[in-house]
Tab-separated table of C-alpha atoms and ligand atoms in Angstrom:
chain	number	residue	atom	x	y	z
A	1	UNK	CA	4.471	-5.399	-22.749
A	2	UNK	CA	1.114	-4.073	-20.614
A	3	UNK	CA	2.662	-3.174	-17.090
A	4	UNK	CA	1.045	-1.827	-14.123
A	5	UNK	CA	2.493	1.195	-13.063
A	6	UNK	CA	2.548	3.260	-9.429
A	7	UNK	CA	2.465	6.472	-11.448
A	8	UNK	CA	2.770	8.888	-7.907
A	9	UNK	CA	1.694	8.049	-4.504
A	10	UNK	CA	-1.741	7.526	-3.621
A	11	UNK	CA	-5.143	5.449	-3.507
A	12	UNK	CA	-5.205	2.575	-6.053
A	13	UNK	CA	-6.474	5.092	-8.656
A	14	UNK	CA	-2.525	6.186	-9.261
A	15	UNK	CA	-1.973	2.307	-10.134
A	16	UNK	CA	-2.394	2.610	-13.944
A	17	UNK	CA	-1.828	0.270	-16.893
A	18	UNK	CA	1.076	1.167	-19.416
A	19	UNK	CA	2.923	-0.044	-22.516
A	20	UNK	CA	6.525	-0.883	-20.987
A	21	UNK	CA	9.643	-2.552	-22.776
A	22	UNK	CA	10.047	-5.996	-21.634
A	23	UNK	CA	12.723	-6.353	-19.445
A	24	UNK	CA	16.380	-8.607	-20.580
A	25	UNK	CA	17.262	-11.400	-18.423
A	26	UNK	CA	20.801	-10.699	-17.450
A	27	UNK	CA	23.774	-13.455	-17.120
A	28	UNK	CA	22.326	-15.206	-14.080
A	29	UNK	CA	18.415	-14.396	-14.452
A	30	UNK	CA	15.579	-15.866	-16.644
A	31	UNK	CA	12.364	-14.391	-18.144
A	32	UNK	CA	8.962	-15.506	-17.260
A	33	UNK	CA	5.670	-14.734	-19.114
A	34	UNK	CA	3.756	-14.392	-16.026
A	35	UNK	CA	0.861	-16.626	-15.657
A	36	UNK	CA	-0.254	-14.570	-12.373
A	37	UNK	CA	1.114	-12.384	-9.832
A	38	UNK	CA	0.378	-12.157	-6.201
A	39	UNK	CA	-1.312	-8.645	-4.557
A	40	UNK	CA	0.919	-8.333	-0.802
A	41	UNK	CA	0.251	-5.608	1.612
A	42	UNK	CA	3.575	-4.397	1.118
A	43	UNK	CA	2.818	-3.295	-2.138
A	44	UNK	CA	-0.423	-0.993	-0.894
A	45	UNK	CA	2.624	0.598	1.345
A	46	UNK	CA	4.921	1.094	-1.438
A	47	UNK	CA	2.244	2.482	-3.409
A	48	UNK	CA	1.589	5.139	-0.875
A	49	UNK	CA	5.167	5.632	-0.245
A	50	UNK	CA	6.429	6.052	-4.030
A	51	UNK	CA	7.952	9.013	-4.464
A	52	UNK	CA	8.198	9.955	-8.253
A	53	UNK	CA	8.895	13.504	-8.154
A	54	UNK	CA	11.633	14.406	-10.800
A	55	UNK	CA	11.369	11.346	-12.581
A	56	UNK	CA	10.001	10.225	-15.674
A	57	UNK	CA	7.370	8.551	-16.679
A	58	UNK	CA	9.560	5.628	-17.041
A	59	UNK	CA	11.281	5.435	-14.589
A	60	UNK	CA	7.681	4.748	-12.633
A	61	UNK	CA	7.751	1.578	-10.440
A	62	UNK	CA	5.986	-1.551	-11.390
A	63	UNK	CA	4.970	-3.522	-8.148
A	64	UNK	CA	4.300	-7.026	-7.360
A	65	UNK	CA	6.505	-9.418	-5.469
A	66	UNK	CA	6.134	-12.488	-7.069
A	67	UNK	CA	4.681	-14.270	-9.868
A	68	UNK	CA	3.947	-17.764	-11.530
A	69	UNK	CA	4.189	-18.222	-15.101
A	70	UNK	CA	6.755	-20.315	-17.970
A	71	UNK	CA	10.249	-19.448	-18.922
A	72	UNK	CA	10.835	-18.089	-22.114
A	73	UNK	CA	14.646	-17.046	-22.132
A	74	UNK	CA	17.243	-17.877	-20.025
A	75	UNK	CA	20.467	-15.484	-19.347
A	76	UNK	CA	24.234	-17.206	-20.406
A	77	UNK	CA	24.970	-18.637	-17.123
A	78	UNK	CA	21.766	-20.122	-16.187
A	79	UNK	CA	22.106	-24.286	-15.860
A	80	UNK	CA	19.943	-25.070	-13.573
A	81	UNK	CA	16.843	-24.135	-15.537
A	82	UNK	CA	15.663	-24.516	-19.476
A	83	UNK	CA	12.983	-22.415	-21.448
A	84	UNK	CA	9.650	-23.925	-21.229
A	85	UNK	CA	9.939	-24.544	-17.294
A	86	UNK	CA	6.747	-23.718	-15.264
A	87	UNK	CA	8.088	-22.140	-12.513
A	88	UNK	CA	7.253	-19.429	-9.696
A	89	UNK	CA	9.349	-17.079	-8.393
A	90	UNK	CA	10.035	-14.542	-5.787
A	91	UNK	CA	11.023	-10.867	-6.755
A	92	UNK	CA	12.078	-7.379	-5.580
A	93	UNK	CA	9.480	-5.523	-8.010
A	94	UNK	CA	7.638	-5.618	-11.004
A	95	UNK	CA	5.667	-8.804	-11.129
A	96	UNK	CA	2.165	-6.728	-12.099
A	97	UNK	CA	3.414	-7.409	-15.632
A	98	UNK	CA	3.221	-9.737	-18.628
A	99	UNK	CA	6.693	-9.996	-18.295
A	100	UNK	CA	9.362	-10.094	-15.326
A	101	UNK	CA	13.259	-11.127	-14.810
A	102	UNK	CA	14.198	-12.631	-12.063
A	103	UNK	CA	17.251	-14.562	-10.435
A	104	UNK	CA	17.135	-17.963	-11.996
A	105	UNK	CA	17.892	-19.333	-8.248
A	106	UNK	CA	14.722	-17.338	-6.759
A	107	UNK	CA	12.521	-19.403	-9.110
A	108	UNK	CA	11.025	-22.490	-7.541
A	109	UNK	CA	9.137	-25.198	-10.052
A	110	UNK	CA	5.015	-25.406	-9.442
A	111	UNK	CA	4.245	-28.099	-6.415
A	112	UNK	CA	2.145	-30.927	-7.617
A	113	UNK	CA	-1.443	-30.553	-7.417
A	114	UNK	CA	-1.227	-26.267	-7.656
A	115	UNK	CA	-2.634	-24.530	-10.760
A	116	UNK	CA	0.358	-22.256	-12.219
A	117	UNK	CA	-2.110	-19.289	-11.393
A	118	UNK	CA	-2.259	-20.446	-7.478
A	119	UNK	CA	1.288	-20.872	-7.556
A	120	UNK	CA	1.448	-17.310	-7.945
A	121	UNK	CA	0.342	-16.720	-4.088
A	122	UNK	CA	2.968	-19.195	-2.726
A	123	UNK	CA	6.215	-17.161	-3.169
A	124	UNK	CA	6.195	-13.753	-0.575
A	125	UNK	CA	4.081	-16.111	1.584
A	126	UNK	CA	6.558	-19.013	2.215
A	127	UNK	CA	9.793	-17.554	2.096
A	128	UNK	CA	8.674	-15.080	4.778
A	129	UNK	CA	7.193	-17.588	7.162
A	130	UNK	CA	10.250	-19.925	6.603
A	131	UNK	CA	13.206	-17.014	7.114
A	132	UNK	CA	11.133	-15.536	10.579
A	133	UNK	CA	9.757	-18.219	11.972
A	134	UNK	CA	11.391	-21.127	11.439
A	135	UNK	CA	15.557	-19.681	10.435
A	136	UNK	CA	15.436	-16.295	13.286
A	137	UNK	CA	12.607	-17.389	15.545
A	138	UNK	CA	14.145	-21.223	15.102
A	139	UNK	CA	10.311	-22.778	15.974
A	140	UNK	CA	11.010	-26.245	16.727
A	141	UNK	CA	8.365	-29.011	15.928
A	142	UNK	CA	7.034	-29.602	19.562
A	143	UNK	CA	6.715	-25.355	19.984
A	144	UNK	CA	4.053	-23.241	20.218
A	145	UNK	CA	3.464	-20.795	17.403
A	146	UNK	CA	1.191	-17.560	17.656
A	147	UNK	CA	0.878	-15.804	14.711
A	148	UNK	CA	-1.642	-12.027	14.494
A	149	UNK	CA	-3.557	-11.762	11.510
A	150	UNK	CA	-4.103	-15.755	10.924
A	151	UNK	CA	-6.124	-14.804	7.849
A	152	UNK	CA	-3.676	-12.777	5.911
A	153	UNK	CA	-1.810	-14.005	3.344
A	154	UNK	CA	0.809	-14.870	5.695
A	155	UNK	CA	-1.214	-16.179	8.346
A	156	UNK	CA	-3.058	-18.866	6.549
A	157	UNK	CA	0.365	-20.196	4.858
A	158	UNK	CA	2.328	-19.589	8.234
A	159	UNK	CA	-0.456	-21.043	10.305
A	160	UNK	CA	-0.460	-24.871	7.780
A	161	UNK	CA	3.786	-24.412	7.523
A	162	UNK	CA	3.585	-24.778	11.430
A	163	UNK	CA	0.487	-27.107	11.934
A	164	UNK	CA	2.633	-29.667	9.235
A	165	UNK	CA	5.806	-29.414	10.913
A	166	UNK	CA	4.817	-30.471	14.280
A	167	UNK	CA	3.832	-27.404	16.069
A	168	UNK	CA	0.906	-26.288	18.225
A	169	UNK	CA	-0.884	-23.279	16.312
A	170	UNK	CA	-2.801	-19.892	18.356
A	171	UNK	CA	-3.869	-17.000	16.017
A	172	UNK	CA	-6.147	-14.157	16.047
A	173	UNK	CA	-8.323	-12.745	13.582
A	174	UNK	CA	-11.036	-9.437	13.233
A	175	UNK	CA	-13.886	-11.255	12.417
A	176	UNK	CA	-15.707	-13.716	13.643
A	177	UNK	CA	-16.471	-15.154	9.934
A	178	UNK	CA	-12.577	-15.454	9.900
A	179	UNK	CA	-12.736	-17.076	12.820
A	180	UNK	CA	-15.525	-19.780	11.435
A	181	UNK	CA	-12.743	-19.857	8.099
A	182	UNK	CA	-9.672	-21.068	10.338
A	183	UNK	CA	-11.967	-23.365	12.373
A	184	UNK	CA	-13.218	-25.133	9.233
A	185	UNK	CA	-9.512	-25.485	8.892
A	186	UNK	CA	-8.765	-27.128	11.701
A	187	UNK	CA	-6.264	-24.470	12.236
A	188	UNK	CA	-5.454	-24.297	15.980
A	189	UNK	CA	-6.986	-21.666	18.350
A	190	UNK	CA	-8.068	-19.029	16.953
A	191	UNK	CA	-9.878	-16.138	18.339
A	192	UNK	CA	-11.603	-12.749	17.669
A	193	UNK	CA	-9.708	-9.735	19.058
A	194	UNK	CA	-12.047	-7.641	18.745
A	195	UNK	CA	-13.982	-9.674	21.427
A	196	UNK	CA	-11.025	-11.078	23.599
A	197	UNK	CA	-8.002	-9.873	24.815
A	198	UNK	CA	-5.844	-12.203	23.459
A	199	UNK	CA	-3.137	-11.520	26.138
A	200	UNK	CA	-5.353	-12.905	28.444
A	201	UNK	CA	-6.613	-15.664	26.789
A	202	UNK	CA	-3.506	-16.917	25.582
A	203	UNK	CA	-1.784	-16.137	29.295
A	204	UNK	CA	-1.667	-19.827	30.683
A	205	UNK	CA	-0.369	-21.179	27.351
A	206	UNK	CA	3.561	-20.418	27.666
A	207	UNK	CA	3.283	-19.484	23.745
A	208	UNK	CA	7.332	-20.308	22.125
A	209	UNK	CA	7.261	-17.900	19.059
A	210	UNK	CA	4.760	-15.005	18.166
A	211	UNK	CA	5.155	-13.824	14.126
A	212	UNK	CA	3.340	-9.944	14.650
A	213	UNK	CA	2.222	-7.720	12.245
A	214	UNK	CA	0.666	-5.498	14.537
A	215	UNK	CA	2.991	-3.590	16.839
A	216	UNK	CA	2.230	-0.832	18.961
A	217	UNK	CA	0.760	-2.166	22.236
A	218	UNK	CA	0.839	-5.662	20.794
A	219	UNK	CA	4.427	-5.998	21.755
A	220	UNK	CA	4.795	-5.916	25.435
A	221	UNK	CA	1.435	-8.065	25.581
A	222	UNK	CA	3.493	-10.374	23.096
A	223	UNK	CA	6.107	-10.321	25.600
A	224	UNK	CA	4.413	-11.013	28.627
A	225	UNK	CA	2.616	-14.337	27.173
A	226	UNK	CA	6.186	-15.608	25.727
A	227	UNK	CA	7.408	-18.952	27.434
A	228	UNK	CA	11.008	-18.596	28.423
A	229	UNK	CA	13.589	-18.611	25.918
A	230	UNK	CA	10.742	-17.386	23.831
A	231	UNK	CA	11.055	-14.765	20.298
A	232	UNK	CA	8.940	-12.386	19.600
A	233	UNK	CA	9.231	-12.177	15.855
A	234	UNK	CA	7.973	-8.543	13.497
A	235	UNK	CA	7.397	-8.480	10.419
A	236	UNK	CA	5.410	-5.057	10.371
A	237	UNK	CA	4.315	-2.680	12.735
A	238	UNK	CA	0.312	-1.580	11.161
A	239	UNK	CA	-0.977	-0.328	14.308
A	240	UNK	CA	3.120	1.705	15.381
A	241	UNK	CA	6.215	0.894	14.733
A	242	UNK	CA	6.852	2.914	18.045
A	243	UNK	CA	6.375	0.608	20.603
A	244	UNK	CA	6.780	0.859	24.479
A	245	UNK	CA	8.284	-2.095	26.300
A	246	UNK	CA	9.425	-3.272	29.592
A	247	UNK	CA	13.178	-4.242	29.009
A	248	UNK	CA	12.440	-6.618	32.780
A	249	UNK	CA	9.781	-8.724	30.293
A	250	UNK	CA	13.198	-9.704	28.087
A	251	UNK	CA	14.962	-10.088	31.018
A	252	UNK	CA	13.530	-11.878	33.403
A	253	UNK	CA	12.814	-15.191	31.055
A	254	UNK	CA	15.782	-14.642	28.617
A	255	UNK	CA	13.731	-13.653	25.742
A	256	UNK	CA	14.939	-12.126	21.959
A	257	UNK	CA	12.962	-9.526	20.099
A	258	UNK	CA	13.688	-9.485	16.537
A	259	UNK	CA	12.515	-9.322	13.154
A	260	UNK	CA	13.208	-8.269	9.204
A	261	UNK	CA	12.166	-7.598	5.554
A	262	UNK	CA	12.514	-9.918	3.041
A	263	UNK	CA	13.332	-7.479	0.249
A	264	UNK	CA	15.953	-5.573	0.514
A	265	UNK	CA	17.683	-9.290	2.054
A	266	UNK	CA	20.695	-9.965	-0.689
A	267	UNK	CA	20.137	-12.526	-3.470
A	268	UNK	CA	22.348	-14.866	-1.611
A	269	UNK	CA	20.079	-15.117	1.316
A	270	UNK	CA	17.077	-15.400	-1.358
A	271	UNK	CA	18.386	-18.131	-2.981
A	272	UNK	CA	19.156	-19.874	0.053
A	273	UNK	CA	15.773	-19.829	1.443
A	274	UNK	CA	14.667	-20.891	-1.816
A	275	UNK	CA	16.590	-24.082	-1.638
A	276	UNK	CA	15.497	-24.706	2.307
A	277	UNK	CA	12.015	-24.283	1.007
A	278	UNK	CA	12.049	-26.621	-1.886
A	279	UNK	CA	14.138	-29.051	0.711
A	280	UNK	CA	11.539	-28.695	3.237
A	281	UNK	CA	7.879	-26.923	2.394
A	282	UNK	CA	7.770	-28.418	-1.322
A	283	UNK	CA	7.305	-31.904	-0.001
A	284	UNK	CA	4.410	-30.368	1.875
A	285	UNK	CA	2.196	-29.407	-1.333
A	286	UNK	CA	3.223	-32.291	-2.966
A	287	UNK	CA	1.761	-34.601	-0.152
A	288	UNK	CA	-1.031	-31.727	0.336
A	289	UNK	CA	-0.818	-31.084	3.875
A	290	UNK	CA	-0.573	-27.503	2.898
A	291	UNK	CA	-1.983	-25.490	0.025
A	292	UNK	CA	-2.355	-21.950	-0.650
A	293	UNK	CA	-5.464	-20.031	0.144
A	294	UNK	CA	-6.830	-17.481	-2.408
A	295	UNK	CA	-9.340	-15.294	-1.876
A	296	UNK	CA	-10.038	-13.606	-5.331
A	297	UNK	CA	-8.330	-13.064	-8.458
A	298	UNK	CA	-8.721	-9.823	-10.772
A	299	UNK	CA	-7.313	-9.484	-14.180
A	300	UNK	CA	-4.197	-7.292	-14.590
A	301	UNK	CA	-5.958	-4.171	-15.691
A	302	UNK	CA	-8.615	-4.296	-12.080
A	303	UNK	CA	-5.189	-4.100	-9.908
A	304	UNK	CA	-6.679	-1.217	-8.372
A	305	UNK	CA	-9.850	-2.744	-7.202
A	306	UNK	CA	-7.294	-5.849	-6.102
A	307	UNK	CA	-5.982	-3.173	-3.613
A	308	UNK	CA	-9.087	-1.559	-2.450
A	309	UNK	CA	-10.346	-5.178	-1.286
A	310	UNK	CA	-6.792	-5.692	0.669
A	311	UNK	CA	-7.334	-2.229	1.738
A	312	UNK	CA	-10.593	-3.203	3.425
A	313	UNK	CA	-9.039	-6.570	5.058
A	314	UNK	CA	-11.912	-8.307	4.227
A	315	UNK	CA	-10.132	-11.278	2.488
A	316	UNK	CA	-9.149	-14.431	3.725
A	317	UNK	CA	-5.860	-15.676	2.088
A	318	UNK	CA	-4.384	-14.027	-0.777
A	319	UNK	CA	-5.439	-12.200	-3.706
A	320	UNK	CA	-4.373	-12.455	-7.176
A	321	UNK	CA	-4.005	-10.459	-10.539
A	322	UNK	CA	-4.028	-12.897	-13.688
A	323	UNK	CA	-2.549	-11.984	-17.122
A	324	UNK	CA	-4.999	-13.866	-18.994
B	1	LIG	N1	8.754	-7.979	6.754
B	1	LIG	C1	8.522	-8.663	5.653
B	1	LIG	O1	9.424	-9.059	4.946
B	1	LIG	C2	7.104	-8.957	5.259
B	1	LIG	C3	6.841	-9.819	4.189
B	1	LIG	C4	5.507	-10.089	3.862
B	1	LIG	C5	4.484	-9.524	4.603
B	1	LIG	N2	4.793	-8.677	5.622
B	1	LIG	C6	3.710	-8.067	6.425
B	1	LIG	O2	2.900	-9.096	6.931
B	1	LIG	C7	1.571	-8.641	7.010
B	1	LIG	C8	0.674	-9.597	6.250
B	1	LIG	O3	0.922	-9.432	4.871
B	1	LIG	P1	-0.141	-9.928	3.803
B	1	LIG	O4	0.312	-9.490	2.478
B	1	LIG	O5	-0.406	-11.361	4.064
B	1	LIG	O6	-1.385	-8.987	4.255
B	1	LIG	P2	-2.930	-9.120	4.227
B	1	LIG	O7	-3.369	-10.395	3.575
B	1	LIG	O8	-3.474	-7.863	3.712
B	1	LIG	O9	-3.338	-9.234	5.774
B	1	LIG	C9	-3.211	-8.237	6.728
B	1	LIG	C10	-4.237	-8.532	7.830
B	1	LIG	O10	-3.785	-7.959	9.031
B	1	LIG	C11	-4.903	-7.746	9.869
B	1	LIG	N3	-4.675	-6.521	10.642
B	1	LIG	C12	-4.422	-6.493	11.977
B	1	LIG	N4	-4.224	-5.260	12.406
B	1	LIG	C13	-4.310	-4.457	11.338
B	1	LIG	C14	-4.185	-3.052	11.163
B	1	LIG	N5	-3.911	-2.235	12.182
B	1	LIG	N6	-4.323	-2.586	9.906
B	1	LIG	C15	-4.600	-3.405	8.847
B	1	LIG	N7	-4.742	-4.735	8.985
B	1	LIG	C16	-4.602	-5.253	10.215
B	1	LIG	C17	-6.140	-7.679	8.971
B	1	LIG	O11	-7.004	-8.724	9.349
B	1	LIG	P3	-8.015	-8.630	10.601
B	1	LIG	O12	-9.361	-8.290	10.042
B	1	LIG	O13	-8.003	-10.009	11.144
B	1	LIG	O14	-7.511	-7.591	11.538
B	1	LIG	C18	-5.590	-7.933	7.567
B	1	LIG	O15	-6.406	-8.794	6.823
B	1	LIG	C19	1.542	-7.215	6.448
B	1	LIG	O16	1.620	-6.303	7.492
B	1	LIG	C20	2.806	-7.179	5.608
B	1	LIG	O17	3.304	-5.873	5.449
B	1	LIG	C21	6.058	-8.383	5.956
């Protein structure tokens, strides 16, 4: 199978198209022909992170954290789906493929109303949202939600989850052309940071739960506009993951810092955010109060030029590689 390939760390020149044997599904696992996989910021980091020294050609890592596309083989234990299924599906690695194996329990079927190739951009997006904000940060439906970086592929997925489940939404944004975006869609307050300080703008509004990408001096001003009982939530740290605090912030109005990554979390945990989200977010596309924003989509073989354009944070929503 044609495989995209982080050959050594680098720029998205070292991201390089190879013949690659197409993976077996094992007992539990099926095999998708991918339709489309989604481009996440976390794979620009692992593809300056990869460190292939000593290792073969082969043993190069294919990225790509989640994919849409039909099941074509199913492993011996597998009930609960059946070859032909259209289905997407959340995964540790190599989705920037024609073909991928994944958990049969990670795969989720396509919500009515989404193309297969859009379903593609729902995966990393929801589950991410769903464990942070709504399993640790526990946002309840009359809260207030702030997430950084509303037009990121998590923002503009977070920033609908929230809005459709009750809460009041606050986000900020680079741009003011993102900020005209998020307006159009009616999606809460959203300013320009580059403009206004969003700690002081946000000051009087006793905000419940901030999901933050940002770090460095983002988290004490995080801190000091949390209501009581309020979570600060990371999910990255783009600016530092060093960050200086004042432990009498937490104190004073009982608050809990916290945060994750989704994948190194066991299969377990996977699969049971996959069955909260079907439970919960599925009936959500299906009604269309949310739907998933994309930006652009590149055939496999421009994956490079897919991660220049993240790399230059001009998109709104996420971007997508196609196999057709
Ligand atoms: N922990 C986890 O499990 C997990 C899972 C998924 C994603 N994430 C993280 O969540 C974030 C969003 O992911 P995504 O794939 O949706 O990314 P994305 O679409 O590329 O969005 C990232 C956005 O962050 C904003 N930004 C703010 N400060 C930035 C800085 N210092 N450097 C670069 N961009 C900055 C940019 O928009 P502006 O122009 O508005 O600044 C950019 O568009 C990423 O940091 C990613 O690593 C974490």
């Amino acid at each position: 199978m044609k495989a995209i390939h982080i050959t050594k760390s680098g720029g998205p020149e070292v991201l390089q198209m190879k013949e690659t044997p197409r993976p077996k599904p094992q007992k539990s696992q099926v095999l998708i022909k991918v339709k489309a996989a989604g481009v996440n910021r976390s794979d620009v980091v692992t593809r300056k992170n990869t460190n292939t020294y000593g290792k073969n050609s082969e043993e190069t890592i294919i990225p790509g954290l989640e994919v849409s596309g039909e099941i074509i083989e199913i492993g011996e234990t597998v009930t609960d789906k059946k070859i032909g299924d259209k289905v997407c599906a959340l995964i540790a690695s190599g989705g920037y493929a024609e073909y991928v194996a994944v958990e049969s329990s990670h795969c989720l079927p396509i919500p009515e109303g989404i193309s297969l190739t859009d379903a593609a951009a729902i995966p990393e997006t929801v589950f991410t949202v769903w464990f942070n904000v709504f399993k640790l940060g526990k946002l309840q439906p009359d809260e207030k939600l702030l997430i950084h970086g509303g037009t990121s592929g998590i923002g503009t997925m977070g920033l609908q989850m929230a809005k459709a489940l009750g809460s009041t939404i606050y986000t900020t944004v680079g741009t003011d052309k993102k900020v005209d975006f998020l307006n159009k869609m009616n999606l809460g307050k959203v300013i320009n940071y580059k403009k206004e300080a969003f700690e002081d703008v946000f000051k009087g509004e006793k905000i419940d739960v901030i999901l933050d990408m940002v770090g460095g001096d983002y988290t004490q001003k995080n801190l000091e506009i949390l209501n009581k009982k309020g979570r600060l939530i990371n999910i990255n740290g783009m600016k530092s993951n060093d960050v200086n605090i004042n432990l009498r912030t937490i104190m004073s109005k009982n608050l809990i810092l916290t945060g994750s990554f989704l994948k190194p979390q066991s299969a377990e945990i996977k699969t049971e955010i996959a069955e909260e989200v079907e439970k919960n977010i599925w009936p959500l596309f299906n009604s269309k109060k949310i739907q998933p924003v994309i930006y652009k989509t590149f055939p496999l073989a421009q994956a490079s030029e897919a991660h220049q354009l993240m790399e230059s944070s001009e998109h709104i929503g996420k971007i997508l590689l196609t196999m057709d």
